[in-house]
mmCIF file of C-alpha atoms in Angstrom:
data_model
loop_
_atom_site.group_PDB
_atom_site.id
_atom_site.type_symbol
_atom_site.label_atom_id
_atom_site.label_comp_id
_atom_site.label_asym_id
_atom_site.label_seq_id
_atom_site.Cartn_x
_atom_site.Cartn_y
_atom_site.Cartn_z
ATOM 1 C CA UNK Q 25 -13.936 -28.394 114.075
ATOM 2 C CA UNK Q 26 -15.590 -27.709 110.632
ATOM 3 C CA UNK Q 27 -17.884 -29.977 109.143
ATOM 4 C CA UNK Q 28 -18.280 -31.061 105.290
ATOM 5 C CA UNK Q 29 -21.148 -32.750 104.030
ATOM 6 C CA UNK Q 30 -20.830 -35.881 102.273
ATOM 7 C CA UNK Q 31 -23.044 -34.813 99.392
ATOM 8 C CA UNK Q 32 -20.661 -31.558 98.813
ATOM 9 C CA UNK Q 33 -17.984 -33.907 98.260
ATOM 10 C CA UNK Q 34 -19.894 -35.728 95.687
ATOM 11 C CA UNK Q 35 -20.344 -33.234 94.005
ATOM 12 C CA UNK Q 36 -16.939 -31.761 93.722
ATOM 13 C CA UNK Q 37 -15.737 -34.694 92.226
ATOM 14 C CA UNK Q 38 -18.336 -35.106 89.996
ATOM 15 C CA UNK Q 39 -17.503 -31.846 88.613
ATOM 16 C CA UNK Q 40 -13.533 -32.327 88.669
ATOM 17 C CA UNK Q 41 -13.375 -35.375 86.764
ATOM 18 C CA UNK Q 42 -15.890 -34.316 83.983
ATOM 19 C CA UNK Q 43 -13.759 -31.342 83.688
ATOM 20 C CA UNK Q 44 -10.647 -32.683 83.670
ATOM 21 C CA UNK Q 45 -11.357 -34.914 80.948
ATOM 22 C CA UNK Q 46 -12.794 -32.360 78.680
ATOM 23 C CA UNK Q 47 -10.891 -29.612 80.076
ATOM 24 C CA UNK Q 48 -6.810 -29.804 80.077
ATOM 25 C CA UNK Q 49 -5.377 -27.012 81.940
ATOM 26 C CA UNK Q 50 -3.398 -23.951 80.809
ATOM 27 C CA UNK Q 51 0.191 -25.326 81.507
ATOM 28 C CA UNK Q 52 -0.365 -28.584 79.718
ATOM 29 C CA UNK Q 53 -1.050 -26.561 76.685
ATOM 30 C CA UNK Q 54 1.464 -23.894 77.370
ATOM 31 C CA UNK Q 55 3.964 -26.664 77.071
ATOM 32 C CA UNK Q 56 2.950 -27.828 73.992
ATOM 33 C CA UNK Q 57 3.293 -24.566 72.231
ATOM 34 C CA UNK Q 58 6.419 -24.508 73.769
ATOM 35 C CA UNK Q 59 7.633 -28.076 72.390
ATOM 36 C CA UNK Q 60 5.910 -26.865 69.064
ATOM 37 C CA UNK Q 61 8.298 -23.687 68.913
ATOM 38 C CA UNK Q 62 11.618 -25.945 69.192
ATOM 39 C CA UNK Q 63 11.069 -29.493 67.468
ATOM 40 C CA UNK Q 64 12.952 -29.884 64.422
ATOM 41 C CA UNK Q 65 10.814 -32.872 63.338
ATOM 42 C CA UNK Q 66 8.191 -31.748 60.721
ATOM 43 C CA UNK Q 67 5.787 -34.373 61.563
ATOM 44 C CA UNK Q 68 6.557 -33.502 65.206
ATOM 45 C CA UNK Q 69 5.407 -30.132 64.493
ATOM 46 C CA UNK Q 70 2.664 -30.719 62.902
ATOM 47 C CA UNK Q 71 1.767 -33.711 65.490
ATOM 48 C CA UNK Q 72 1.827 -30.928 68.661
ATOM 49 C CA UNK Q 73 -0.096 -28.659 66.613
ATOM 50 C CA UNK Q 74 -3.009 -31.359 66.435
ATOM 51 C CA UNK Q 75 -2.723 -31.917 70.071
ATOM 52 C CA UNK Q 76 -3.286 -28.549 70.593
ATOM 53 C CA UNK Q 77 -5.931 -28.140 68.431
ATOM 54 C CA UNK Q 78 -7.770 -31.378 69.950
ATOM 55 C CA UNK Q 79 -7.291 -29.899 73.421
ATOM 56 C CA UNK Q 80 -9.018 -26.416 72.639
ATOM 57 C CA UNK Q 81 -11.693 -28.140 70.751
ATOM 58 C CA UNK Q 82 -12.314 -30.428 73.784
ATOM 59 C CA UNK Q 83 -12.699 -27.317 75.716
ATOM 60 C CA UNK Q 84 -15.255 -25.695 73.616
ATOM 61 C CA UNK Q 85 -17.116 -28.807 72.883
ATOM 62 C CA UNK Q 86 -17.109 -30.120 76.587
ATOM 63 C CA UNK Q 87 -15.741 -33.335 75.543
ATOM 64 C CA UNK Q 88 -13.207 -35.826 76.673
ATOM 65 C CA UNK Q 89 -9.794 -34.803 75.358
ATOM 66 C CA UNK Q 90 -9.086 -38.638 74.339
ATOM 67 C CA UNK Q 91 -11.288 -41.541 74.162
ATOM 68 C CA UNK Q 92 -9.342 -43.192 77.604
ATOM 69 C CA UNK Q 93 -10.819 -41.375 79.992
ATOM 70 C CA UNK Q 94 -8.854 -43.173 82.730
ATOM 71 C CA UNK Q 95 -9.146 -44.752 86.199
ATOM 72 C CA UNK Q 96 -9.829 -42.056 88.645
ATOM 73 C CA UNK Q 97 -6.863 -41.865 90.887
ATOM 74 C CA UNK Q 98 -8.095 -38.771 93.401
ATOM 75 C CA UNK Q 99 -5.681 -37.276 96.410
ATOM 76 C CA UNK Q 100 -7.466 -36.109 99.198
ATOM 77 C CA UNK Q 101 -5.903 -34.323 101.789
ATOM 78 C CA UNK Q 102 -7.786 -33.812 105.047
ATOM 79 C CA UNK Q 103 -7.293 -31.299 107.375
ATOM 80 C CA UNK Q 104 -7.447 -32.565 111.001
ATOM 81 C CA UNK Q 105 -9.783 -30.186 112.031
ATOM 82 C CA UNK Q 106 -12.276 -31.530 109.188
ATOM 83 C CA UNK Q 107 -15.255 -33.882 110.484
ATOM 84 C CA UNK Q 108 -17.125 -35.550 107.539
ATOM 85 C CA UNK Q 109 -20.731 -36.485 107.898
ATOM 86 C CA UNK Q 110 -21.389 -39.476 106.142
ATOM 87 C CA UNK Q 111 -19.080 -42.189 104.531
ATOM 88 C CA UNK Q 112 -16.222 -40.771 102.856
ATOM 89 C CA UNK Q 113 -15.042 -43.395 100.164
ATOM 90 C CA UNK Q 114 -18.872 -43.841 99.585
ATOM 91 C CA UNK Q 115 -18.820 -39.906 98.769
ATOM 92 C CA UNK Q 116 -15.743 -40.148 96.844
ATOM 93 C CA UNK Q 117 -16.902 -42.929 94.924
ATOM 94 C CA UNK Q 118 -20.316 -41.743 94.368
ATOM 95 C CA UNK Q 119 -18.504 -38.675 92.514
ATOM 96 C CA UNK Q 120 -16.409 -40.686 90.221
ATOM 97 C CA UNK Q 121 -19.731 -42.958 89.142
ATOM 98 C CA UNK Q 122 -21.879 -39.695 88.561
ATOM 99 C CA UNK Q 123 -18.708 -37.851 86.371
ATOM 100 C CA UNK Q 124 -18.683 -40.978 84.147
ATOM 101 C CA UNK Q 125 -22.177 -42.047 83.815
ATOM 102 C CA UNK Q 126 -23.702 -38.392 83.617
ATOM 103 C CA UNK Q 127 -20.846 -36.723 81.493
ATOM 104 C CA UNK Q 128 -20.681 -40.321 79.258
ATOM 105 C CA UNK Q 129 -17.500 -40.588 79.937
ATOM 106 C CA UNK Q 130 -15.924 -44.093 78.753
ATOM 107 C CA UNK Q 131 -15.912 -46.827 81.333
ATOM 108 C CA UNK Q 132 -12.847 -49.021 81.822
ATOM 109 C CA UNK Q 133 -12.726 -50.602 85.327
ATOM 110 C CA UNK Q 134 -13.269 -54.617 85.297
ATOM 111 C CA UNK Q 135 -12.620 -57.216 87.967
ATOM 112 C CA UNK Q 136 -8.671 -58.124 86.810
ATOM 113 C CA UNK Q 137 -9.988 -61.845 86.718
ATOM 114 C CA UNK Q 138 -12.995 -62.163 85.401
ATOM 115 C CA UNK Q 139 -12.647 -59.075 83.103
ATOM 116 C CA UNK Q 140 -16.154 -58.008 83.795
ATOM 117 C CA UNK Q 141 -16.468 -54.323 83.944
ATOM 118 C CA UNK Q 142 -17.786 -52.762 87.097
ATOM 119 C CA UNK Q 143 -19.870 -50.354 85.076
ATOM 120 C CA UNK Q 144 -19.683 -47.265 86.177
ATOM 121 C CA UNK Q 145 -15.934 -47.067 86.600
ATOM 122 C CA UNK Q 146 -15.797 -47.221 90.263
ATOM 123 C CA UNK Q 147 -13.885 -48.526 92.478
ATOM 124 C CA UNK Q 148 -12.011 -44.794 92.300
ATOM 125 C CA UNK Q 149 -8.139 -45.418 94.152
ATOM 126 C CA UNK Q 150 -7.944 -43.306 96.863
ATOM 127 C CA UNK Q 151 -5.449 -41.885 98.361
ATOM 128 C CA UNK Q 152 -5.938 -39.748 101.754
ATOM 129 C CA UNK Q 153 -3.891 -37.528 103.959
ATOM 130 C CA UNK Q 154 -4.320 -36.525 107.197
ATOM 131 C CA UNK Q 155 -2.577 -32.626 107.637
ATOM 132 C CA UNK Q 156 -2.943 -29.000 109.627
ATOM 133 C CA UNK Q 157 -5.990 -27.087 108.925
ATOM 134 C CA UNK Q 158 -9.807 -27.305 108.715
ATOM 135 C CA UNK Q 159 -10.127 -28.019 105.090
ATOM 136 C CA UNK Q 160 -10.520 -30.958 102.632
ATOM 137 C CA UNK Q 161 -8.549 -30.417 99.452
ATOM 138 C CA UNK Q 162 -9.581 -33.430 96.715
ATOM 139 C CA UNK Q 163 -7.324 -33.665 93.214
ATOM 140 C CA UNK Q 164 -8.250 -36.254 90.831
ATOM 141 C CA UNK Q 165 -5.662 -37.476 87.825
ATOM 142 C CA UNK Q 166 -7.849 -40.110 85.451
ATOM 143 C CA UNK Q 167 -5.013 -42.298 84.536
ATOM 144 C CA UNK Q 168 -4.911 -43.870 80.932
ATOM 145 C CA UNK Q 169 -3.307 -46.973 80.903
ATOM 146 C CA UNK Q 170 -1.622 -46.383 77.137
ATOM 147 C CA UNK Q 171 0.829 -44.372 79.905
ATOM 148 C CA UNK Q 172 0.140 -46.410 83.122
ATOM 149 C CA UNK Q 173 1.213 -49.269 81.963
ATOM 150 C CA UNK Q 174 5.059 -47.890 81.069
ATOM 151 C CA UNK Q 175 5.704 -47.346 84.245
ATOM 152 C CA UNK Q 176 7.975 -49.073 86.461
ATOM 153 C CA UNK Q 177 9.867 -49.840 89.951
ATOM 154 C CA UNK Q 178 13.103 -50.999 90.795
ATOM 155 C CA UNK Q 179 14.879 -51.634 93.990
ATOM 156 C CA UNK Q 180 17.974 -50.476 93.386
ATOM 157 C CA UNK Q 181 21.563 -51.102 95.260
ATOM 158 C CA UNK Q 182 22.688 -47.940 97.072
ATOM 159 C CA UNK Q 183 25.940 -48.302 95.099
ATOM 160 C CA UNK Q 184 23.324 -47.502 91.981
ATOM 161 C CA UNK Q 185 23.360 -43.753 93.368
ATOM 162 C CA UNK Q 186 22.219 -41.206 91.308
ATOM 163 C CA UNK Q 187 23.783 -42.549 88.002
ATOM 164 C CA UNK Q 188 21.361 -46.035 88.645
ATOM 165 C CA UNK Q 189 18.155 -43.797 88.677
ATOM 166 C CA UNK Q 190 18.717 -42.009 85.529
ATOM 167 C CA UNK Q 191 19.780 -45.000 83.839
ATOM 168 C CA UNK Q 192 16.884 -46.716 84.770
ATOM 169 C CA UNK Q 193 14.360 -43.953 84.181
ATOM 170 C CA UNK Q 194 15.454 -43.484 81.089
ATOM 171 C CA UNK Q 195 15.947 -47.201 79.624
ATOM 172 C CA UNK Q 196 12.128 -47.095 81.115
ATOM 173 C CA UNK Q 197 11.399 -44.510 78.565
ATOM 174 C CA UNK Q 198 13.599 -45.825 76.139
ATOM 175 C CA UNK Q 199 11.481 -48.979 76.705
ATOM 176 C CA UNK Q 200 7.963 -48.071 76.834
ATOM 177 C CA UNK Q 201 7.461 -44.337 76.021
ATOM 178 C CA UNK Q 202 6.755 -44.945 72.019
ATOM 179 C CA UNK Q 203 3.587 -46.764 73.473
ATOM 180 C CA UNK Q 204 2.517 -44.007 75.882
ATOM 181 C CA UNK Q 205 1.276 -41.456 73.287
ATOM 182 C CA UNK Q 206 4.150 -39.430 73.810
ATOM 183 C CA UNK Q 207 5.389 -36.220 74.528
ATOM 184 C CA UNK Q 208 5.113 -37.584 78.182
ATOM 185 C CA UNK Q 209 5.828 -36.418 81.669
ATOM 186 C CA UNK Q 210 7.979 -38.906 83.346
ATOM 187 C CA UNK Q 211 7.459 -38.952 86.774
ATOM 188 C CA UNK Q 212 10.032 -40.199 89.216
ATOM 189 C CA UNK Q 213 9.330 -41.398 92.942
ATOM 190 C CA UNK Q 214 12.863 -41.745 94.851
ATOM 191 C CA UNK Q 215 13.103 -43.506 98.402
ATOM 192 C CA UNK Q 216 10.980 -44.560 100.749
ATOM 193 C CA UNK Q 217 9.711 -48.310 100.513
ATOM 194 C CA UNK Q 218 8.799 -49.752 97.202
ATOM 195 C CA UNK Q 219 5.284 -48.577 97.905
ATOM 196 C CA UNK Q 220 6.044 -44.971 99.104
ATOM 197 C CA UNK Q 221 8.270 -44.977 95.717
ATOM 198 C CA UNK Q 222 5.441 -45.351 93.019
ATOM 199 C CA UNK Q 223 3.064 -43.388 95.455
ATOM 200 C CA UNK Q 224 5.634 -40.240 95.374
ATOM 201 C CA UNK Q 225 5.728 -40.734 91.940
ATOM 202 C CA UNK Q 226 1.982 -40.503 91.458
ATOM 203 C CA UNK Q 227 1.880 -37.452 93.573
ATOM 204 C CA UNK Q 228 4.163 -35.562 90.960
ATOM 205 C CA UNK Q 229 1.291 -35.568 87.548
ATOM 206 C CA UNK Q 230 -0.094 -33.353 89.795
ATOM 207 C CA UNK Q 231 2.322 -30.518 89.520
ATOM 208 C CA UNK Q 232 2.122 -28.062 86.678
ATOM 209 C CA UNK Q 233 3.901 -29.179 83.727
ATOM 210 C CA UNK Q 234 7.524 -28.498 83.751
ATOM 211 C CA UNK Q 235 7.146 -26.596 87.293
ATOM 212 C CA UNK Q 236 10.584 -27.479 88.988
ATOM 213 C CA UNK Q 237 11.200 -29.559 92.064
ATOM 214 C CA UNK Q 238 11.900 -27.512 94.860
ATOM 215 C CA UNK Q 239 14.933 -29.281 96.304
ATOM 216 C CA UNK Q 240 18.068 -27.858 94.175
ATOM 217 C CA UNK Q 241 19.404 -31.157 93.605
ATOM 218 C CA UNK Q 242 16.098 -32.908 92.211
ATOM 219 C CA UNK Q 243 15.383 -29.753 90.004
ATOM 220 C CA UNK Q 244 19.279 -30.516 88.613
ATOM 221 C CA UNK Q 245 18.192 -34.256 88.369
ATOM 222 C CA UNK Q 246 14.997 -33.072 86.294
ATOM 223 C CA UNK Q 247 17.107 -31.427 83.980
ATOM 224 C CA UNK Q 248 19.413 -33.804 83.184
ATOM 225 C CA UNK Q 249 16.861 -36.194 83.032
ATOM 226 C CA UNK Q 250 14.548 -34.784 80.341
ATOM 227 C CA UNK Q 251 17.997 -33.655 78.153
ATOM 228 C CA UNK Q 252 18.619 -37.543 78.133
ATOM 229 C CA UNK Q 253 15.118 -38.480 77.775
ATOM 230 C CA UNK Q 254 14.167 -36.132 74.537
ATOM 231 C CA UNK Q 255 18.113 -36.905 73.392
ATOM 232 C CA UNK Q 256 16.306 -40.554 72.572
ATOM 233 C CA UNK Q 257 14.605 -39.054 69.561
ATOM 234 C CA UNK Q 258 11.214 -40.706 70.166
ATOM 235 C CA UNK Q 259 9.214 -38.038 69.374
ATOM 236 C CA UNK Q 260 5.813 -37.011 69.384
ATOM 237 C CA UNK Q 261 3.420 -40.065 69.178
ATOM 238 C CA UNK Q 262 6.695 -42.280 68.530
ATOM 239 C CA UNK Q 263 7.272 -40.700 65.502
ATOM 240 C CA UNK Q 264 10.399 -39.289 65.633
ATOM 241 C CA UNK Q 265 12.028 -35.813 66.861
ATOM 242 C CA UNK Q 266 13.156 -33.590 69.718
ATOM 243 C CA UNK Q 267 10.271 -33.883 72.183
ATOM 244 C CA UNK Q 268 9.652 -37.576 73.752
ATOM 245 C CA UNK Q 269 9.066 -35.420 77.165
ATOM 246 C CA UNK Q 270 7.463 -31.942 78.415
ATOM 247 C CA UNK Q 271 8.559 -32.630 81.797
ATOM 248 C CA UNK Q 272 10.215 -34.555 84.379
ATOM 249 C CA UNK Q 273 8.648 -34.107 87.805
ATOM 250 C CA UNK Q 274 10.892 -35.706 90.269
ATOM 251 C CA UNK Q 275 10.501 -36.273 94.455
ATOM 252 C CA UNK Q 276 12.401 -37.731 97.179
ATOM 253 C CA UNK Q 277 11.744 -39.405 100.366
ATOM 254 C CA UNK Q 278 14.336 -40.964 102.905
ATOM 255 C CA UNK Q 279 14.909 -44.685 102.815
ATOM 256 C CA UNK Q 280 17.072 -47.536 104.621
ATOM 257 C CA UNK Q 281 20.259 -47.546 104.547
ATOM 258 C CA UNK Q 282 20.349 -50.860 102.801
ATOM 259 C CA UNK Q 283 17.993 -49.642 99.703
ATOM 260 C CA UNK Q 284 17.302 -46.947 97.108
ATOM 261 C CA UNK Q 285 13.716 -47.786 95.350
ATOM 262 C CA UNK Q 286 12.819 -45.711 92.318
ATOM 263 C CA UNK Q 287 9.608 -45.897 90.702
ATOM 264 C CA UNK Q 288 8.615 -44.076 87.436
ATOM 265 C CA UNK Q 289 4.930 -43.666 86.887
ATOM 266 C CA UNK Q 290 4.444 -41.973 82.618
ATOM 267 C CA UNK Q 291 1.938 -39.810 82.248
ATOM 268 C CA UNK Q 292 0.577 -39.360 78.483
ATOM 269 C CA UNK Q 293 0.582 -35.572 76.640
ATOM 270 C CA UNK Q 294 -2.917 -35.452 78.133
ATOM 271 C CA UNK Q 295 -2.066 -34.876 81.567
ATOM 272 C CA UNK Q 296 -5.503 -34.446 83.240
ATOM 273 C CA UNK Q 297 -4.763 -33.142 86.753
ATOM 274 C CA UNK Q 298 -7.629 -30.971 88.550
ATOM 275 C CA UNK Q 299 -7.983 -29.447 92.227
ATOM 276 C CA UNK Q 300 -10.123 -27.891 94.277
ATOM 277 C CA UNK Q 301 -10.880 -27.226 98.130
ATOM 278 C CA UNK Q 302 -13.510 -27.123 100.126
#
């Protein structure tokens, strides 16, 4: 049994979140650059060559990346031979209200009635794990809502099959994505029950951008997916051109016979995903 100290898990997530505001990682802008090399668009050009720049000068300057700097969604995955001294969410959320009131990051979180913001953005949402091993590995995604909110879940017929979910993923897009700050990644959840569906899907922004599923048949479905998805002509920021998406990340999970939920969770260009383990 290994022990972890509440206070060291404070600390690494008040260090994630600051830096994955400020900080977007290597594939994100990899992709970019990629989308920059193929759009046709002229404004789309110039539009990914912005985002770039805006992301490197974030970097340097140590600032948030965009002025949303999210709700802190953080994964925690707990190996069973872990014992944690102290009150875990208490840790966790101490971590989120040090990143955002030490690194000045904005603060969105409100009661949804009253509209009165919490402050500090805590509550964080949690989501924990249990698996093999002695360690505690913690990723965070702060989730803009530009993105969050054009997301959606369906509980589809089985009949739907596979031509249902990519009609419905990408009317979802065809939708919502202009108001997502677009080029997305478009996140797909498959299966399960309708809350194991958006939860799969939430799972995926944590991948590397444009890394493939490892099932052969949801890597196919990611391809066809994003061919139909930047065949929409969105465009950068809405305005037009080849690249609406970087990515699809797609996952699967089995369901009841009598069911076939899909959930798509959009992710904006800045896809702030960071990880570490202790």
């Amino acid at each position: 049994m290994r022990t972890i100290q509440a206070g060291a898990i404070t600390a690494a997530l008040r260090d994630l979140l600051t830096d994955a505001c400020s900080n977007l990682g290597a594939d994100v802008e990899a992709a970019l650059l990629r989308a920059q090399k193929t759009e046709s668009s002229p404004i789309g050009r110039d539009i990914l060559g912005q985002l770039v720049e805006n992301l490197r000068l974030a970097r340097a300057c140590v600032r948030p990346c965009c002025q949303d700097t999210g709700m802190a969604v953080v994964f925690a995955d707990v190996g069973q031979d872990v014992h944690i001294e102290g009150d875990f969410f208490a840790a966790v959320e101490q971590g989120v209200r040090e990143a955002y009131t030490q690194g000045y990051l904005r603060k969105s979180v409100l009661d949804p009635l009253t509209r009165k913001n919490t402050g500090d953005n805590t509550p964080p949402v949690l989501h924990t794990e249990i698996v093999p091993g002695d360690r505690l590995t913690l990723s965070v995604a702060p989730k803009g809502f530009g993105s969050e909110n054009a997301g959606a879940l369906k509980m589809l017929r089985p009949a739907d099959a596979a031509d249902g979910i990519e009609a419905f993923v990408v009317d979802t897009v065809r939708r919502n994505g202009p108001f997502a700050c677009p080029p997305l990644v478009v996140s797909v959840g498959i299966g399960g029950t309708m809350e194991k569906a958006a939860l799969i899907a939430k799972r995926q922004l944590l991948r590397d951008v444009g890394a493939p599923g490892q099932d052969p048949g949801i890597a196919a479905l990611e391809r066809r997916l994003l061919e139909k998805i930047n065949a929409l002509g969105i465009g950068p920021m809405g305005l037009g051109g080849d690249t609406t998406a970087l990515a699809v990340h797609a996952a699967k999970y089995p369901t009841h016979i009598a069911g076939l939920p899909v959930a798509v969770n959009i992710q904006c260009h800045a896809a702030r995903h960071k990880t570490v383990t202790l």
